[in-house]
XYZ file of C-alpha atoms in Angstrom:
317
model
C 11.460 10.616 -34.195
C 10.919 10.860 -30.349
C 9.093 14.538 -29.079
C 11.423 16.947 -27.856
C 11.489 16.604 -23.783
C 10.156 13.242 -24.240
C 12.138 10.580 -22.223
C 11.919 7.062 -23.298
C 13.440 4.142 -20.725
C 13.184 0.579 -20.240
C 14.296 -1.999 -17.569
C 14.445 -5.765 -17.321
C 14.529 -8.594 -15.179
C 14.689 -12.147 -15.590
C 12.243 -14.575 -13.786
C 12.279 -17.860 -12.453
C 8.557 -18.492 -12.811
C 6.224 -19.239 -15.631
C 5.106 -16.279 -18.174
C 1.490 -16.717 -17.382
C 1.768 -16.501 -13.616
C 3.731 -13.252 -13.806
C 1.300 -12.129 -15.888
C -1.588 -12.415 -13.478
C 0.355 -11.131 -10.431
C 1.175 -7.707 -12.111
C -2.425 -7.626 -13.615
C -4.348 -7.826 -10.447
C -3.600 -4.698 -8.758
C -4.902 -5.285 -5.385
C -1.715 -7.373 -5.118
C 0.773 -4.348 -5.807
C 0.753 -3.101 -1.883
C 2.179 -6.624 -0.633
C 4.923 -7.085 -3.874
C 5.871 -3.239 -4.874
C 7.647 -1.255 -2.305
C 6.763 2.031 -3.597
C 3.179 1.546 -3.538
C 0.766 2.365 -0.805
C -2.809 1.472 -2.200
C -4.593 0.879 -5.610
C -7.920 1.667 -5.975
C -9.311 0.042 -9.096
C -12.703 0.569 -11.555
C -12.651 -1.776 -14.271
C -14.039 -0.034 -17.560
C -15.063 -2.935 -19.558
C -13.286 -5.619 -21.552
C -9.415 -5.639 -21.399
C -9.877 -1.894 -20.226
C -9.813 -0.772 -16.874
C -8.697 2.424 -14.650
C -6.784 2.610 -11.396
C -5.852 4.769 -9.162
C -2.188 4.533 -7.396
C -0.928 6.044 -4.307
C 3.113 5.382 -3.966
C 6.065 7.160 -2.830
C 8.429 8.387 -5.221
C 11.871 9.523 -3.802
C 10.875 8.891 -0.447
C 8.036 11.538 -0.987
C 4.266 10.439 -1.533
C 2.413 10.403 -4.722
C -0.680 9.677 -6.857
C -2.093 9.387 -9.867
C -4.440 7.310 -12.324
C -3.908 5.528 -14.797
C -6.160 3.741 -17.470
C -4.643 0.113 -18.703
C -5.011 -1.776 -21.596
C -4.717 -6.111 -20.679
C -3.582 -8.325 -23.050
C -3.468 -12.218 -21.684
C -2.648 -13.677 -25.259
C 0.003 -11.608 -25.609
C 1.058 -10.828 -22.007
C 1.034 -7.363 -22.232
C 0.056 -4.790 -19.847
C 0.087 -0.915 -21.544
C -0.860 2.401 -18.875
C -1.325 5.658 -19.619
C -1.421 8.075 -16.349
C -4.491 10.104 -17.288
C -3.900 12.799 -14.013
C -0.683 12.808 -13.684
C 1.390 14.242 -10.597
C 3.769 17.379 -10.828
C 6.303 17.641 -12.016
C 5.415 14.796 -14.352
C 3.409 16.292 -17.619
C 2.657 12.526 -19.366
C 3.852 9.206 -18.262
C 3.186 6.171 -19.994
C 4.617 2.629 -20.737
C 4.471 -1.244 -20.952
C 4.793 -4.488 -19.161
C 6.143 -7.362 -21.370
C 6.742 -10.684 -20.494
C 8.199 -12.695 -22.870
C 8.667 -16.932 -22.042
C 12.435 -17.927 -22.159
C 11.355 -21.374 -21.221
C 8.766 -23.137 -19.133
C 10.074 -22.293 -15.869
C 11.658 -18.640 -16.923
C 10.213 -15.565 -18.133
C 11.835 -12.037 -18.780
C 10.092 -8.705 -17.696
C 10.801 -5.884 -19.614
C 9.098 -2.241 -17.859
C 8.688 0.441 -20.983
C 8.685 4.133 -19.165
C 8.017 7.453 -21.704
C 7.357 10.407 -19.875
C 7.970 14.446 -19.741
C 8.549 16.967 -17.465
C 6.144 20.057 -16.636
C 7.318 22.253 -18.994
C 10.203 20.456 -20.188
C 11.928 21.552 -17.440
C 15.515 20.135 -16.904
C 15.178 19.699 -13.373
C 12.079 18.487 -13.009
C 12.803 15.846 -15.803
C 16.109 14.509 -13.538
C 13.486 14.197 -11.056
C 11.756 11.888 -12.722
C 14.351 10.218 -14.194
C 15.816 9.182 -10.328
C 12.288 8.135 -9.869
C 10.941 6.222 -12.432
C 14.789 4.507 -12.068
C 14.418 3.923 -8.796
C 10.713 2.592 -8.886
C 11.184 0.073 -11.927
C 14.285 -1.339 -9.783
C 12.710 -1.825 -6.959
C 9.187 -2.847 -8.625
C 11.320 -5.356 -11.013
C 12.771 -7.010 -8.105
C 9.887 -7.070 -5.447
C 8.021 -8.785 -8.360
C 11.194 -11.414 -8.904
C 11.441 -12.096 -4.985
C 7.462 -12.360 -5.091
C 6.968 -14.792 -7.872
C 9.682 -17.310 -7.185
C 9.320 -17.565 -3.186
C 5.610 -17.491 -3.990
C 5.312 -21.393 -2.264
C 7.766 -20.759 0.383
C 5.994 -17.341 1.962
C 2.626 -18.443 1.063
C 2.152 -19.975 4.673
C 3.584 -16.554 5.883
C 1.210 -14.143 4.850
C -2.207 -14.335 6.748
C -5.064 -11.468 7.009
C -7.599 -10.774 10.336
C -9.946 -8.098 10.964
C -11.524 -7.001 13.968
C -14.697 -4.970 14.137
C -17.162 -3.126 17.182
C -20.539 -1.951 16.191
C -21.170 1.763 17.066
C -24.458 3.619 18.207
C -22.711 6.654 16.266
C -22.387 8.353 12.661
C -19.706 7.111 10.726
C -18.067 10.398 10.421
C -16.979 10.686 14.275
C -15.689 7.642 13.754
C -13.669 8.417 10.567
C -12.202 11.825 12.385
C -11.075 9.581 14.991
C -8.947 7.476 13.577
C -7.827 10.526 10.738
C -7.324 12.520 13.457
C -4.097 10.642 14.337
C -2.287 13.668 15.606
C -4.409 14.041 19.053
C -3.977 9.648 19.426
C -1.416 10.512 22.639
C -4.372 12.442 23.841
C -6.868 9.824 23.258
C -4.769 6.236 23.110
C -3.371 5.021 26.173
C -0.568 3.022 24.286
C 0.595 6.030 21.970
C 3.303 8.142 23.153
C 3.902 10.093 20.360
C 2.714 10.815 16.600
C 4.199 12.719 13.924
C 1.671 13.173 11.161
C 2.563 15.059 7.864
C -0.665 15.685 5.099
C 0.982 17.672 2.659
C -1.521 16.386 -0.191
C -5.084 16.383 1.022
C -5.943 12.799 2.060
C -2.568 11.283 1.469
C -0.769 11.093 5.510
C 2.785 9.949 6.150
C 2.356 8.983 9.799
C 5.451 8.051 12.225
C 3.853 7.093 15.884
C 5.775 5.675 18.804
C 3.667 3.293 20.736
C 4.087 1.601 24.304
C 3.787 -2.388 25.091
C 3.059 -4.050 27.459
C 6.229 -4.436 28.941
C 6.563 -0.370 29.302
C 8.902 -0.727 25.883
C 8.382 2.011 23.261
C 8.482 0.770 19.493
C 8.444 3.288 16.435
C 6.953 2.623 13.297
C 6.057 4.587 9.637
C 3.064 4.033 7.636
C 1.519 6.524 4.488
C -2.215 6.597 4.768
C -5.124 7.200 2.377
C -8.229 8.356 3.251
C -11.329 8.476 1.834
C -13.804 10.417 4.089
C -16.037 8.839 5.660
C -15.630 5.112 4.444
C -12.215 4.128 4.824
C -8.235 4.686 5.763
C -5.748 2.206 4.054
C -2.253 2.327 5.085
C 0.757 0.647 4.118
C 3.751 0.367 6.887
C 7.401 1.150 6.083
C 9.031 0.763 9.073
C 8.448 -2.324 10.680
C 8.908 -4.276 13.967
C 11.118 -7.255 13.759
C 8.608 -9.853 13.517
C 7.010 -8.710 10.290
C 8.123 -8.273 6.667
C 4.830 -6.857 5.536
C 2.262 -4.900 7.316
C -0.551 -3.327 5.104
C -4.323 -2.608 6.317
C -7.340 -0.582 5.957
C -9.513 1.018 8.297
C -13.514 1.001 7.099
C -17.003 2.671 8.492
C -19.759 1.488 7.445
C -23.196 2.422 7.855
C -26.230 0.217 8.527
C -30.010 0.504 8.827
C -30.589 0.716 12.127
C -28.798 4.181 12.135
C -25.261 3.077 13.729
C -22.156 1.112 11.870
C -19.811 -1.217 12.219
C -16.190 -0.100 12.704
C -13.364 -2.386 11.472
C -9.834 -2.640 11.136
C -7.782 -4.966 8.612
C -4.497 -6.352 8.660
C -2.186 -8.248 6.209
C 1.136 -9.521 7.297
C 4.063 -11.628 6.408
C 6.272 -12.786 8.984
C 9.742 -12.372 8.695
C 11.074 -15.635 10.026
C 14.872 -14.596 10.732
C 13.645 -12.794 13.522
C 10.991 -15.391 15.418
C 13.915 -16.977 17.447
C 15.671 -13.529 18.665
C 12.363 -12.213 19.777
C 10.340 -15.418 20.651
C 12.971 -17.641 21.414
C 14.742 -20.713 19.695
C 12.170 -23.185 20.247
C 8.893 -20.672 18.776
C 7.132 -21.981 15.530
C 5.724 -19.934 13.050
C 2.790 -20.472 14.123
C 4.010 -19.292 17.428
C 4.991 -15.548 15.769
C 1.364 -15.374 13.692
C 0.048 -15.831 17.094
C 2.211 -13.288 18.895
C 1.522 -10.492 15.869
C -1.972 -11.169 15.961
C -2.261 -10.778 19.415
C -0.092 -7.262 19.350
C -1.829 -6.090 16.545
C -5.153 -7.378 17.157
C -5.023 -5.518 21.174
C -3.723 -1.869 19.976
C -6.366 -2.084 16.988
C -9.385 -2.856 18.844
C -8.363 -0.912 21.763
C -8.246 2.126 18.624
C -11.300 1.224 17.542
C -13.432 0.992 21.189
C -12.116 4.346 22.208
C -13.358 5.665 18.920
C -16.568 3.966 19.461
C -16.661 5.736 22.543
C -16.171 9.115 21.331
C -18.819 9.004 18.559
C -21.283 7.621 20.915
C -20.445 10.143 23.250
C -21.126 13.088 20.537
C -24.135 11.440 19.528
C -25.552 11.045 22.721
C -24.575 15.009 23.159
C-alpha cells in the first residue's frame, strides 16, 4: 500500500537503438550535460562496485537546482536505481528507476520510475513537483531518443578545444575573476552587459550581451557552477545560431613553481541548418567548426589574459 503523500509516476519511450548502448549512455553521467536539457553539470564519486554517488545541478521549471544522488548499476539487467540522498526543497524524498527492456535488436524501450514527496506533504509543493519531474522525464526521455539514434550522424558535429595562459598569480584572483561576472563590462572589452542571478550559493544563472567584431551585439544564457578556487562549469541555454550545444568549464590550477595555469573548455555541436544563412551556401562544416572555434576561442582567451592580468597585478601589489 503506497505511503500517504507518496507520489509514484512512470514514463516511457521507445528507442531505435540497441538495449546495451542505451544503457551505457544513461550510465555514464559525464554525458548527461550534452543529451539532457535540464541538466547543467554532474559531478560524480564512484563508491565501489555497481555503487556510486553523483551530484546533479539542473533546472527544474526554468529555476536551478541540485541535489545528490547515490545509484545502484545493473549491466546484466540494464537497470539503473537512484535515490536523492540531499534532496532540494520542496522535494522531501525522490527516488526511481531506469529500465530498458530489448524489443528487438535494433529497438529498446525506456521506462523512467519517479516516487517522491513533498516537504511536508504539502499540496502545493507536491504539484510542484509533479510539473517538474513531468516535465524533466519528457524532455530527458526524448533528448536521450534524439541522442542515441542520430548518434552516427552528429558524431562529426560535436568537437571539444581548450585554451590555457599560465599565470604568475594565486589561483584565487583568478577564480574571482571569472566568478565575478557581474563587473565583466568593467573589465572585458567585448561585454556590454551582464545580468547575473546567485540565488543558491555557487549555482549562477548568467545572461551577458557581448560585442563582435563587426560592432554586432549577441545575447546569450548559461547556469554556472562553481567550485571555489578550482573550477566554473557552465552549460549554455540560449545559443547563437551556429551551435546546438555549448557546454564548458573554467579550471585553476596550481603548480610548483608558485603560479597556475588558467584554462577554459568548450564542447559544441554545430547546428547545421544554420551554416549556410550565416556562412553562406557554399561553407562546409568544417567551415562553421572553424568559425565557432575562432569566436569562441578569441572572447575566451581574451577572458582569460585579462584575468591573468589582474591576479598578476594583485600579486605583484
Amino acid at each position: 500500500m503506497p505511503q500517504q503523500g507518496l507520489r509514484e509516476v512512470e514514463h516511457e519511450i521507445t528507442v531505435s537503438a540497441p538495449a546495451a548502448a542505451v544503457y551505457r549512455l544513461i550510465a555514464e553521467v559525464r554525458n548527461w550535460p550534452r543529451i539532457f536539457p535540464p541538466t547543467i553539470y554532474v559531478d560524480h564519486v564512484p563508491q565501489g562496485g555497481n555503487e556510486e554517488r553523483i551530484q546533479i545541478w539542473a533546472t527544474a521549471n526554468g529555476e536551478p537546482k541540485n541535489w545528490t544522488s547515490r545509484r545502484t548499476l545493473d549491466p546484466e539487467r540494464l537497470t539503473i536505481t537512484f535515490r536523492q540522498e540531499i534532496p532540494a526543497p520542496p522535494v522531501a524524498a525522490m527516488g526511481g528507476t531506469w529500465i530498458i527492456e530489448p524489443l528487438s535488436a535494433s529497438e529498446s524501450r525506456v521506462r523512467l520510475l519517479h516516487d517522491y514527496r513533498a516537504v511536508g506533504d504539502d499540496p502545493t509543493s507536491l504539484l510542484w513537483i509533479d510539473q517538474a519531474v513531468d516535465r524533466n522525464s519528457r524532455s530527458e526521455l526524448a533528448a536521450l531518443k534524439t541522442n542515441v539514434e542520430h548518434a552516427h550522424a552528429t558524431e562529426d558535429l560535436t568537437f571539444s578545444f581548450e585554451d590555457t595562459v599560465r599565470v604568475e598569480g594565486s589561483a584565487k584572483d583568478v577564480f574571482d575573476f571569472v566568478n565575478e561576472a557581474e563587473l565583466w563590462p568593467e573589465r572585458l572589452p567585448h561585454v556590454a552587459v551582464v545580468r547575473l542571478t546567485e540565488d543558491t550559493p555557487g549555482l549562477q544563472e548568467l545572461e551577458m550581451d557581448t560585442r563582435a567584431k563587426d560592432g554586432s551585439v549577441h545575447t546569450t544564457k548559461s547556469y554556472r557552477v562553481t567550485f571555489p578556487h578550482e573550477k566554473i562549469a557552465y552549460k549554455q541555454t540560449t545559443l547563437p545560431a551556429l551551435m546546438s550545444l555549448h557546454t564548458g568549464y573554467w579550471t585553476f590550477a596550481e603548480d610548483a613553481e608558485g603560479g597556475l595555469f588558467a584554462s577554459s573548455q568548450h564542447t559544441v555541436t554545430l547546428n547545421t541548418a544554420n551554416i549556410a544563412k550565416v556562412l553562406g551556401p557554399e561553407a562546409t562544416v568544417e567551415d562553421a567548426k572553424a568559425y565557432v572555434r575562432t569566436a569562441l576561442s578569441t572572447n575566451s582567451t581574451a577572458t582569460l589574459n585579462h584575468a591573468k592580468a589582474f591576479a598578476e597585478q594583485r600579486a605583484r601589489a
